[in-house]
Tab-separated table of C-alpha atoms and ligand atoms in Angstrom:
chain	number	residue	atom	x	y	z
A	1	MET	CA	5.741	57.013	17.732
A	2	ASN	CA	5.667	54.847	14.764
A	3	ASP	CA	6.033	56.456	11.452
A	4	PHE	CA	6.449	53.139	9.697
A	5	VAL	CA	3.647	50.454	10.536
A	6	HIS	CA	4.757	47.015	9.578
A	7	THR	CA	1.724	45.119	7.854
A	8	LEU	CA	1.522	41.392	8.407
A	9	THR	CA	-0.814	39.058	6.435
A	10	VAL	CA	0.100	35.742	7.651
A	11	MET	CA	0.869	34.756	11.549
A	12	PRO	CA	4.161	33.318	11.625
A	13	THR	CA	3.894	29.961	13.140
A	14	ALA	CA	6.910	27.963	12.389
A	15	ARG	CA	10.047	27.861	15.239
A	16	GLN	CA	13.481	27.993	13.887
A	17	PRO	CA	15.161	24.396	13.484
A	18	GLY	CA	17.653	24.209	16.401
A	19	CYS	CA	15.754	26.955	18.332
A	20	PRO	CA	12.687	25.454	19.665
A	21	PHE	CA	12.375	28.098	22.382
A	22	ASP	CA	12.644	31.107	20.517
A	23	PRO	CA	9.727	32.962	19.146
A	24	PRO	CA	9.198	32.443	15.464
A	25	LYS	CA	11.829	34.535	13.836
A	26	GLU	CA	9.503	36.727	11.855
A	27	LEU	CA	7.415	37.817	15.191
A	28	ILE	CA	10.922	38.877	16.489
A	29	GLU	CA	11.288	40.892	13.177
A	30	ILE	CA	8.098	42.336	13.483
A	31	ARG	CA	8.695	43.727	17.069
A	32	GLU	CA	11.721	45.361	15.826
A	33	HIS	CA	10.040	47.221	13.182
A	34	GLY	CA	7.695	48.696	16.363
A	35	PRO	CA	5.798	47.190	19.191
A	36	ILE	CA	2.459	47.264	16.982
A	37	SER	CA	1.948	46.515	13.566
A	38	ARG	CA	-1.230	46.118	11.386
A	39	PHE	CA	-2.544	42.692	10.873
A	40	THR	CA	-4.565	41.204	8.350
A	41	PHE	CA	-6.429	38.159	9.633
A	42	PRO	CA	-7.171	34.777	7.339
A	43	ASP	CA	-10.775	36.051	6.659
A	44	GLY	CA	-9.501	39.575	5.469
A	45	HIS	CA	-10.135	41.313	8.792
A	46	GLN	CA	-7.590	44.561	9.414
A	47	GLY	CA	-6.571	44.239	12.875
A	48	TRP	CA	-3.332	44.749	14.603
A	49	LEU	CA	-0.998	42.589	16.121
A	50	VAL	CA	0.948	43.965	19.555
A	51	THR	CA	4.189	42.476	20.201
A	52	GLY	CA	6.294	45.103	22.784
A	53	PHE	CA	6.317	44.301	26.358
A	54	ASP	CA	4.594	47.990	27.376
A	55	LEU	CA	1.758	47.992	24.683
A	56	VAL	CA	0.896	44.451	25.683
A	57	ARG	CA	0.832	45.376	29.137
A	58	ALA	CA	-1.150	48.472	28.366
A	59	VAL	CA	-3.769	46.673	26.242
A	60	LEU	CA	-4.200	43.920	29.165
A	61	ALA	CA	-4.749	47.055	31.825
A	62	ASP	CA	-7.159	48.955	29.694
A	63	SER	CA	-11.084	47.927	29.895
A	64	ARG	CA	-11.683	49.537	26.418
A	65	PHE	CA	-10.173	46.342	25.171
A	66	SER	CA	-12.934	43.107	25.557
A	67	SER	CA	-11.970	39.795	26.209
A	68	ARG	CA	-15.619	38.840	25.180
A	69	LYS	CA	-16.031	35.578	23.243
A	70	GLU	CA	-18.680	36.891	21.004
A	71	LEU	CA	-16.733	39.718	19.778
A	72	MET	CA	-13.604	37.486	18.566
A	73	ARG	CA	-14.966	36.484	15.398
A	74	HIS	CA	-11.593	36.655	13.638
A	75	HIS	CA	-9.045	34.009	14.300
A	76	PRO	CA	-5.242	34.648	13.474
A	77	THR	CA	-4.497	31.668	11.673
A	78	ILE	CA	-7.895	30.403	10.514
A	79	ASP	CA	-10.779	31.809	8.101
A	80	TYR	CA	-13.852	30.984	10.008
A	81	GLY	CA	-15.998	33.113	7.339
A	82	ASP	CA	-19.214	34.850	8.854
A	83	ILE	CA	-19.721	32.818	11.569
A	84	GLU	CA	-21.769	34.185	14.749
A	85	VAL	CA	-19.355	33.494	17.751
A	86	PRO	CA	-21.885	33.023	20.986
A	87	PRO	CA	-20.865	34.253	24.028
A	88	ALA	CA	-18.925	32.345	26.427
A	89	PRO	CA	-21.047	30.066	28.388
A	90	PRO	CA	-21.993	30.947	32.168
A	91	GLY	CA	-19.158	30.516	34.447
A	92	GLU	CA	-16.483	30.468	31.815
A	93	PHE	CA	-15.131	33.888	32.809
A	94	LEU	CA	-11.555	33.882	30.814
A	95	LEU	CA	-14.160	35.344	27.904
A	96	MET	CA	-16.047	37.600	29.720
A	97	ASP	CA	-15.621	41.476	31.040
A	98	GLU	CA	-16.898	43.098	33.846
A	99	PRO	CA	-19.136	42.753	35.796
A	100	GLN	CA	-19.698	38.869	34.736
A	101	HIS	CA	-16.388	38.310	34.971
A	102	SER	CA	-16.285	39.135	38.585
A	103	ARG	CA	-19.203	37.058	39.545
A	104	TYR	CA	-17.173	34.199	38.656
A	105	ARG	CA	-13.449	35.236	39.859
A	106	LYS	CA	-14.469	36.905	43.150
A	107	PRO	CA	-15.351	33.657	44.820
A	108	LEU	CA	-12.411	32.028	43.670
A	109	VAL	CA	-9.806	34.611	44.614
A	110	GLY	CA	-9.332	33.541	48.447
A	111	LYS	CA	-9.126	30.051	47.328
A	112	PHE	CA	-5.717	30.327	45.174
A	113	THR	CA	-3.874	32.935	47.345
A	114	VAL	CA	-0.302	32.669	48.166
A	115	ARG	CA	-0.799	31.278	51.573
A	116	ARG	CA	-3.466	28.781	50.349
A	117	MET	CA	-1.082	27.403	47.898
A	118	ARG	CA	2.063	27.448	50.107
A	119	LEU	CA	-0.039	25.056	52.384
A	120	LEU	CA	-0.390	22.478	49.691
A	121	THR	CA	3.523	22.514	49.143
A	122	GLU	CA	4.006	19.362	51.311
A	123	ARG	CA	1.421	17.418	49.213
A	124	ILE	CA	3.017	18.600	45.989
A	125	GLU	CA	6.371	17.399	47.087
A	126	GLN	CA	4.813	14.017	48.170
A	127	ILE	CA	3.065	13.624	44.676
A	128	THR	CA	6.591	14.973	42.913
A	129	ALA	CA	8.474	12.285	44.974
A	130	GLU	CA	6.026	9.514	44.050
A	131	HIS	CA	6.233	10.168	40.188
A	132	LEU	CA	10.201	10.436	40.624
A	133	ASP	CA	10.182	7.078	42.526
A	134	ALA	CA	8.097	5.566	39.796
A	135	MET	CA	10.218	7.085	36.835
A	136	GLU	CA	13.383	5.508	38.605
A	137	GLN	CA	12.174	1.912	39.060
A	138	ALA	CA	10.842	2.107	35.312
A	139	GLY	CA	14.013	3.758	34.116
A	140	PRO	CA	16.748	4.567	33.131
A	141	THR	CA	14.711	6.180	30.295
A	142	ALA	CA	11.167	7.962	30.355
A	143	ASP	CA	9.191	10.197	28.732
A	144	LEU	CA	9.135	13.198	30.767
A	145	VAL	CA	5.765	14.175	29.403
A	146	THR	CA	3.976	11.006	30.515
A	147	ALA	CA	5.831	10.056	33.333
A	148	PHE	CA	6.090	13.675	35.280
A	149	ALA	CA	5.128	16.637	33.411
A	150	LYS	CA	1.165	15.929	33.024
A	151	PRO	CA	0.732	13.772	36.040
A	152	ILE	CA	1.726	16.091	38.455
A	153	PRO	CA	-0.648	19.218	37.872
A	154	SER	CA	-3.447	16.857	36.655
A	155	ILE	CA	-3.479	15.216	39.916
A	156	VAL	CA	-3.054	18.457	41.721
A	157	ILE	CA	-5.934	20.347	40.344
A	158	CYS	CA	-7.994	16.999	40.371
A	159	GLU	CA	-7.442	17.055	43.830
A	160	LEU	CA	-8.011	20.961	44.475
A	161	LEU	CA	-11.359	20.664	42.472
A	162	GLY	CA	-12.362	17.165	44.041
A	163	VAL	CA	-12.158	15.053	40.779
A	164	PRO	CA	-12.184	11.745	41.763
A	165	TYR	CA	-8.784	9.832	41.224
A	166	GLU	CA	-10.425	7.406	38.949
A	167	ASP	CA	-11.917	10.327	36.678
A	168	ARG	CA	-8.271	11.559	35.761
A	169	GLY	CA	-7.744	9.367	32.519
A	170	ARG	CA	-10.933	10.687	31.048
A	171	PHE	CA	-10.532	14.135	31.536
A	172	GLN	CA	-7.218	14.498	30.859
A	173	GLU	CA	-7.438	13.033	27.221
A	174	ASN	CA	-10.319	15.475	26.647
A	175	ILE	CA	-8.127	18.416	27.463
A	176	ASP	CA	-5.429	17.111	25.520
A	177	ALA	CA	-7.635	16.712	22.315
A	178	PHE	CA	-9.177	20.177	23.153
A	179	LEU	CA	-5.593	22.129	23.717
A	180	GLY	CA	-3.116	20.077	21.851
A	181	GLY	CA	-3.880	22.016	18.313
A	182	GLU	CA	-4.022	18.507	16.763
A	183	ALA	CA	-7.771	17.389	16.893
A	184	GLY	CA	-10.019	17.688	13.804
A	185	ASP	CA	-13.477	19.419	14.180
A	186	GLU	CA	-15.042	16.165	15.063
A	187	GLU	CA	-12.677	15.051	18.022
A	188	LEU	CA	-12.759	18.477	19.273
A	189	ILE	CA	-16.537	19.107	19.606
A	190	ALA	CA	-16.642	14.931	20.791
A	191	ALA	CA	-13.901	16.072	23.784
A	192	TYR	CA	-16.077	19.138	24.567
A	193	THR	CA	-19.369	17.443	24.866
A	194	ALA	CA	-17.666	14.322	26.987
A	195	THR	CA	-16.328	16.986	29.276
A	196	GLN	CA	-19.172	19.016	29.618
A	197	HIS	CA	-21.079	15.443	30.568
A	198	TYR	CA	-18.428	14.978	32.835
A	199	LEU	CA	-18.638	18.076	34.719
A	200	ALA	CA	-22.142	17.941	34.918
A	201	GLU	CA	-22.020	14.580	36.670
A	202	LEU	CA	-19.166	15.906	38.857
A	203	VAL	CA	-21.481	18.890	39.891
A	204	ALA	CA	-24.267	16.517	40.852
A	205	ALA	CA	-22.038	14.422	42.629
A	206	LYS	CA	-20.741	17.399	44.581
A	207	ARG	CA	-24.284	18.608	45.306
A	208	ALA	CA	-25.461	15.362	46.675
A	209	ASN	CA	-22.267	14.659	48.563
A	210	PRO	CA	-19.931	17.531	49.225
A	211	THR	CA	-16.281	17.110	50.073
A	212	ASP	CA	-13.333	19.079	50.807
A	213	ASP	CA	-12.719	20.668	47.908
A	214	VAL	CA	-12.785	23.981	45.926
A	215	LEU	CA	-15.721	23.148	43.882
A	216	SER	CA	-17.829	21.860	47.029
A	217	ASP	CA	-17.128	25.142	48.484
A	218	LEU	CA	-18.836	27.057	45.982
A	219	LEU	CA	-22.010	25.039	46.305
A	220	ASP	CA	-22.939	27.426	49.303
A	221	SER	CA	-23.122	30.555	46.536
A	222	ASP	CA	-26.026	31.357	44.190
A	223	LEU	CA	-24.277	29.746	41.208
A	224	THR	CA	-26.310	27.577	39.310
A	225	ASP	CA	-25.007	24.214	38.537
A	226	GLU	CA	-24.419	25.387	34.842
A	227	GLU	CA	-22.119	28.141	36.284
A	228	LEU	CA	-20.142	25.697	38.341
A	229	ARG	CA	-19.603	23.888	35.585
A	230	GLY	CA	-18.065	26.407	33.378
A	231	MET	CA	-15.897	27.686	36.225
A	232	ALA	CA	-14.808	23.993	36.604
A	233	LEU	CA	-14.198	23.992	33.122
A	234	ILE	CA	-12.116	26.597	32.919
A	235	LEU	CA	-9.979	25.919	36.301
A	236	LEU	CA	-9.450	22.045	34.779
A	237	SER	CA	-8.217	23.301	31.429
A	238	ALA	CA	-6.366	26.230	32.651
A	239	GLY	CA	-4.706	24.576	35.557
A	240	PHE	CA	-3.259	21.453	33.920
A	241	ASP	CA	-2.317	21.734	30.349
A	242	THR	CA	-0.270	25.343	31.062
A	243	THR	CA	1.542	23.970	34.182
A	244	ALA	CA	2.306	20.620	32.184
A	245	ASN	CA	3.894	22.171	29.422
A	246	MET	CA	5.978	24.577	31.594
A	247	LEU	CA	7.485	21.534	33.206
A	248	ALA	CA	8.178	19.687	30.016
A	249	LEU	CA	9.440	22.646	27.905
A	250	GLY	CA	11.179	23.903	30.854
A	251	THR	CA	13.146	20.756	31.747
A	252	PHE	CA	14.217	20.557	27.819
A	253	ALA	CA	15.355	24.276	28.253
A	254	LEU	CA	17.217	23.190	30.945
A	255	LEU	CA	18.916	20.410	29.385
A	256	ARG	CA	19.850	22.650	26.380
A	257	ASN	CA	21.414	25.257	28.846
A	258	PRO	CA	23.702	23.060	30.934
A	259	GLU	CA	25.260	25.624	32.996
A	260	GLN	CA	22.003	26.762	34.124
A	261	LEU	CA	20.820	23.500	35.011
A	262	ALA	CA	23.813	22.934	37.168
A	263	ALA	CA	23.367	26.179	39.058
A	264	LEU	CA	19.767	25.089	39.865
A	265	ARG	CA	21.172	21.861	41.076
A	266	ALA	CA	24.067	23.552	43.240
A	267	GLU	CA	22.043	26.388	44.610
A	268	PRO	CA	18.453	25.259	45.710
A	269	ALA	CA	17.830	29.025	46.675
A	270	LEU	CA	17.779	29.374	42.854
A	271	ALA	CA	14.356	27.836	42.360
A	272	ASP	CA	12.157	30.954	42.865
A	273	GLY	CA	13.973	32.855	40.060
A	274	ALA	CA	14.597	29.817	37.952
A	275	VAL	CA	10.873	29.352	37.756
A	276	GLU	CA	10.269	33.182	36.863
A	277	GLU	CA	12.798	33.040	34.169
A	278	LEU	CA	11.609	29.642	32.719
A	279	LEU	CA	8.110	31.402	32.410
A	280	ARG	CA	9.716	34.499	30.969
A	281	TYR	CA	11.909	32.544	28.249
A	282	LEU	CA	9.307	29.998	27.185
A	283	SER	CA	5.870	31.946	27.394
A	284	VAL	CA	3.996	28.967	26.977
A	285	ALA	CA	0.396	30.805	26.881
A	286	LYS	CA	1.899	32.181	23.359
A	287	THR	CA	-1.087	34.801	22.210
A	288	PHE	CA	-4.282	36.075	23.542
A	289	MET	CA	-6.863	38.315	21.780
A	290	ARG	CA	-8.590	41.247	22.569
A	291	THR	CA	-11.156	43.376	20.760
A	292	ALA	CA	-11.386	47.137	20.891
A	293	LEU	CA	-14.845	48.519	22.330
A	294	GLU	CA	-14.299	51.963	21.188
A	295	ASP	CA	-11.858	53.875	19.240
A	296	VAL	CA	-8.212	53.784	21.230
A	297	GLU	CA	-4.861	55.411	20.823
A	298	LEU	CA	-2.365	52.809	21.277
A	299	GLY	CA	1.347	53.353	20.371
A	300	GLY	CA	1.075	56.273	18.232
A	301	GLN	CA	-1.973	54.373	15.919
A	302	THR	CA	-5.684	54.258	16.508
A	303	ILE	CA	-6.994	51.366	17.000
A	304	ARG	CA	-10.760	51.428	15.557
A	305	ALA	CA	-13.948	49.926	17.853
A	306	GLY	CA	-14.672	46.546	16.679
A	307	THR	CA	-11.232	45.910	15.805
A	308	ALA	CA	-9.446	42.707	17.033
A	309	VAL	CA	-5.963	42.605	18.388
A	310	ILE	CA	-3.526	39.924	18.774
A	311	LEU	CA	-1.418	40.286	21.896
A	312	SER	CA	2.143	38.338	21.493
A	313	TYR	CA	3.204	37.394	25.057
A	314	VAL	CA	6.017	35.512	23.398
A	315	THR	CA	7.559	38.499	22.131
A	316	ALA	CA	6.919	40.604	24.755
A	317	ASN	CA	8.507	38.553	27.160
A	318	ARG	CA	11.729	39.095	24.682
A	319	ASP	CA	11.585	42.683	24.451
A	320	PRO	CA	15.023	44.064	24.407
A	321	GLU	CA	13.497	47.386	25.373
A	322	ARG	CA	12.516	45.438	28.456
A	323	PHE	CA	14.886	42.780	29.364
A	324	THR	CA	18.603	42.667	28.942
A	325	ASP	CA	19.890	39.789	26.771
A	326	PRO	CA	16.214	38.786	26.347
A	327	HIS	CA	17.091	35.696	24.286
A	328	VAL	CA	19.514	34.402	26.903
A	329	LEU	CA	18.179	32.160	29.898
A	330	ASP	CA	19.480	33.392	32.661
A	331	LEU	CA	18.055	32.055	36.159
A	332	ARG	CA	19.843	34.883	37.875
A	333	ARG	CA	18.168	37.457	36.035
A	334	GLN	CA	17.213	40.481	38.206
A	335	ASP	CA	15.103	42.414	35.566
A	336	GLY	CA	12.073	40.309	36.208
A	337	GLY	CA	8.631	41.461	35.848
A	338	HIS	CA	7.278	38.878	33.065
A	339	LEU	CA	3.913	38.801	31.224
A	340	ALA	CA	3.406	35.108	31.169
A	341	PHE	CA	0.766	34.954	33.592
A	342	GLY	CA	-0.903	38.098	31.794
A	343	HIS	CA	-1.973	41.438	33.596
A	344	GLY	CA	-4.899	43.297	34.366
A	345	ILE	CA	-8.397	41.827	35.356
A	346	HIS	CA	-7.501	38.034	33.703
A	347	GLN	CA	-4.218	37.754	35.430
A	348	CYS	CA	-3.593	34.193	35.731
A	349	LEU	CA	-5.740	33.068	38.928
A	350	GLY	CA	-3.729	29.969	39.372
A	351	GLN	CA	-0.162	31.681	39.253
A	352	GLN	CA	0.547	30.801	42.905
A	353	LEU	CA	-0.373	27.254	42.323
A	354	ALA	CA	1.696	27.051	39.266
A	355	ARG	CA	4.736	28.509	40.941
A	356	VAL	CA	4.311	26.029	43.784
A	357	GLU	CA	4.165	23.221	41.865
A	358	MET	CA	7.193	24.316	39.408
A	359	ARG	CA	9.474	25.486	42.549
A	360	VAL	CA	9.069	21.735	43.562
A	361	ALA	CA	8.969	19.854	40.497
A	362	PHE	CA	12.129	21.168	38.880
A	363	PRO	CA	14.501	21.050	41.764
A	364	ALA	CA	13.448	17.676	42.746
A	365	LEU	CA	13.646	16.067	39.075
A	366	VAL	CA	17.253	17.434	38.495
A	367	ASN	CA	18.314	16.493	41.949
A	368	ARG	CA	16.948	12.983	41.786
A	369	PHE	CA	18.705	12.230	38.446
A	370	PRO	CA	22.185	14.053	38.413
A	371	THR	CA	22.783	12.513	34.989
A	372	LEU	CA	19.092	13.137	33.265
A	373	ARG	CA	19.874	13.870	29.527
A	374	LEU	CA	18.045	13.895	26.374
A	375	ALA	CA	17.398	10.204	25.157
A	376	VAL	CA	17.253	11.365	21.542
A	377	PRO	CA	19.007	14.306	19.459
A	378	ALA	CA	17.495	17.463	20.420
A	379	ASP	CA	16.097	18.221	17.130
A	380	GLU	CA	14.295	15.087	17.207
A	381	VAL	CA	11.965	16.208	20.248
A	382	ALA	CA	8.511	16.646	18.988
A	383	LEU	CA	7.153	19.954	19.373
A	384	ARG	CA	3.610	20.988	19.671
A	385	PRO	CA	2.274	22.869	16.567
A	386	GLU	CA	2.252	26.440	16.844
A	387	ILE	CA	-1.401	26.904	16.249
A	388	ALA	CA	-1.990	25.009	19.536
A	389	ASP	CA	-2.991	27.565	22.662
A	390	ILE	CA	-0.289	26.523	24.816
A	391	TYR	CA	3.377	25.864	23.398
A	392	GLY	CA	5.270	22.948	24.650
A	393	VAL	CA	6.708	19.389	23.759
A	394	LYS	CA	4.512	16.340	22.646
A	395	SER	CA	6.805	14.097	24.224
A	396	LEU	CA	10.484	14.378	25.899
A	397	PRO	CA	12.558	11.469	25.944
A	398	VAL	CA	14.926	11.398	28.582
A	399	THR	CA	17.356	9.107	30.257
A	400	TRP	CA	20.166	8.802	33.155
A	401	ASP	CA	22.753	6.568	34.380
A	402	ALA	CA	20.856	4.165	36.655
B	1	LIG	C1	-5.578	32.915	33.427
B	1	LIG	C2	-1.015	31.673	31.988
B	1	LIG	C3	-1.346	28.013	35.303
B	1	LIG	C4	-6.096	29.215	36.186
B	1	LIG	C5	-4.189	33.170	32.665
B	1	LIG	C6	-3.893	33.781	31.862
B	1	LIG	C7	-2.393	33.538	31.367
B	1	LIG	C8	-1.892	32.336	32.103
B	1	LIG	C9	-1.551	34.195	30.363
B	1	LIG	C10	-4.244	35.090	31.382
B	1	LIG	C11	-5.158	35.024	29.881
B	1	LIG	C12	-5.573	36.288	29.217
B	1	LIG	O1	-4.931	37.454	29.493
B	1	LIG	O2	-6.709	36.628	28.852
B	1	LIG	C13	-0.731	30.400	32.925
B	1	LIG	C14	0.732	29.526	32.813
B	1	LIG	C15	0.298	28.902	33.619
B	1	LIG	C16	-0.989	28.796	34.339
B	1	LIG	C17	1.880	30.111	31.982
B	1	LIG	C18	1.485	27.583	34.241
B	1	LIG	C19	2.512	27.850	34.224
B	1	LIG	C20	-2.841	28.062	35.998
B	1	LIG	C21	-3.362	27.101	36.976
B	1	LIG	C22	-4.491	27.494	37.060
B	1	LIG	C23	-4.804	28.728	36.308
B	1	LIG	C24	-2.286	26.126	37.409
B	1	LIG	C25	-5.351	26.739	38.000
B	1	LIG	C26	-6.208	27.329	38.650
B	1	LIG	C27	-6.316	29.829	35.391
B	1	LIG	C28	-7.717	30.952	35.198
B	1	LIG	C29	-7.592	32.156	34.400
B	1	LIG	C30	-6.141	32.060	33.969
B	1	LIG	C31	-8.943	30.771	35.846
B	1	LIG	C32	-8.367	33.106	34.069
B	1	LIG	C33	-8.592	34.164	34.773
B	1	LIG	C34	-9.258	35.395	34.361
B	1	LIG	O3	-9.865	35.427	33.297
B	1	LIG	O4	-9.786	36.233	35.244
B	1	LIG	N1	-3.160	31.931	32.906
B	1	LIG	N2	-1.359	29.911	34.052
B	1	LIG	N3	-3.693	28.926	35.327
B	1	LIG	N4	-5.317	31.250	34.492
B	1	LIG	FE1	-3.484	30.641	34.390
């Protein structure tokens, strides 16, 4: 139990100079005071910030904490005033509770199993090899983000969902605007509207001419077109930006830890463990929110009904009470079991897909370019603003000996 409850009034947003992979220093300090702290949101709401591994996991497993969009009126860094937040549109199940959530998640679960995703391995190897070939031919320098990290997950999720190849650029730009954390309000609205229009066209095209993909498979269910659009939006946005940022930021982290990179090159069997450790170490999906539906006792505190709770995955995955030397990237780590894919009913649906993509892509990249290195000083690598939902690098200039 905490006698002392730390109170935070500003969400720490700045990574330390020279430590782009570590959570903001203040967040680490907050966790040292205890796994749960009071947090005053910019609009004055008195909520909570949960930073410890066990408590974050406990909240994620507890149905008394809601993911419903309409309850999330308080933002950790922005004062929205008294706005009414509408419920999540049909199909956008990330921001719903049961039973609505299951209506959408259930029909998808069988399509993202370990077995199904392993069957995709060969195709992912092929896509990866094509991008490495193109990089090699255009080299010996490249922006790893545009040449490798973005196109691979983008092609994979588009193929799975049946998004035609020629539409990818359009969709990728809009998703970037959504999630990159740098678009103004107008740009955000324009990107959202354009994506909605596009998805409406896509669902209509599948109805007219079903193909062999996840979206077409769902046409036989009782899901409406509006619901299918919402589900497609969640899959496209969740399936692309997260993995793309893991690939780019993960490569940056490996380049900054050359002995770990050398181990990955020397021992192909290390790939699975390396991916899990990079997921833990980087936690690109940094924070998620929940709202208490009733009074809940948590870590010795009473969370009142209606109170907003920020869950810090990034500090949970660096919790010294859970991980030995948490701030060290150790591809051979034995104390695994991170929260990078969340936990509970919203645990990442695409985690097996993301794993296969990363298990293929990281080793293929480092083996294709044995002399891969940064083309700029590490402190000049442009990072995404901390306000972005998903953390990462904006670009990663790399070079190699031709
Ligand atoms: C949910 C992380 C890749 C689809 C989540 C959540 C996290 C996460 C933390 C839980 C959110 C919460 O607790 O509210 C990641 C990371 C990825 C990744 C780090 C890459 C490394 C993917 C991929 C897909 C995907 C490739 C593709 C299908 C989803 C969906 C949900 C989700 C649909 C919502 C699940 C639900 O609400 O039931 N992801 N994800 N993710 N993810 Fe991922």
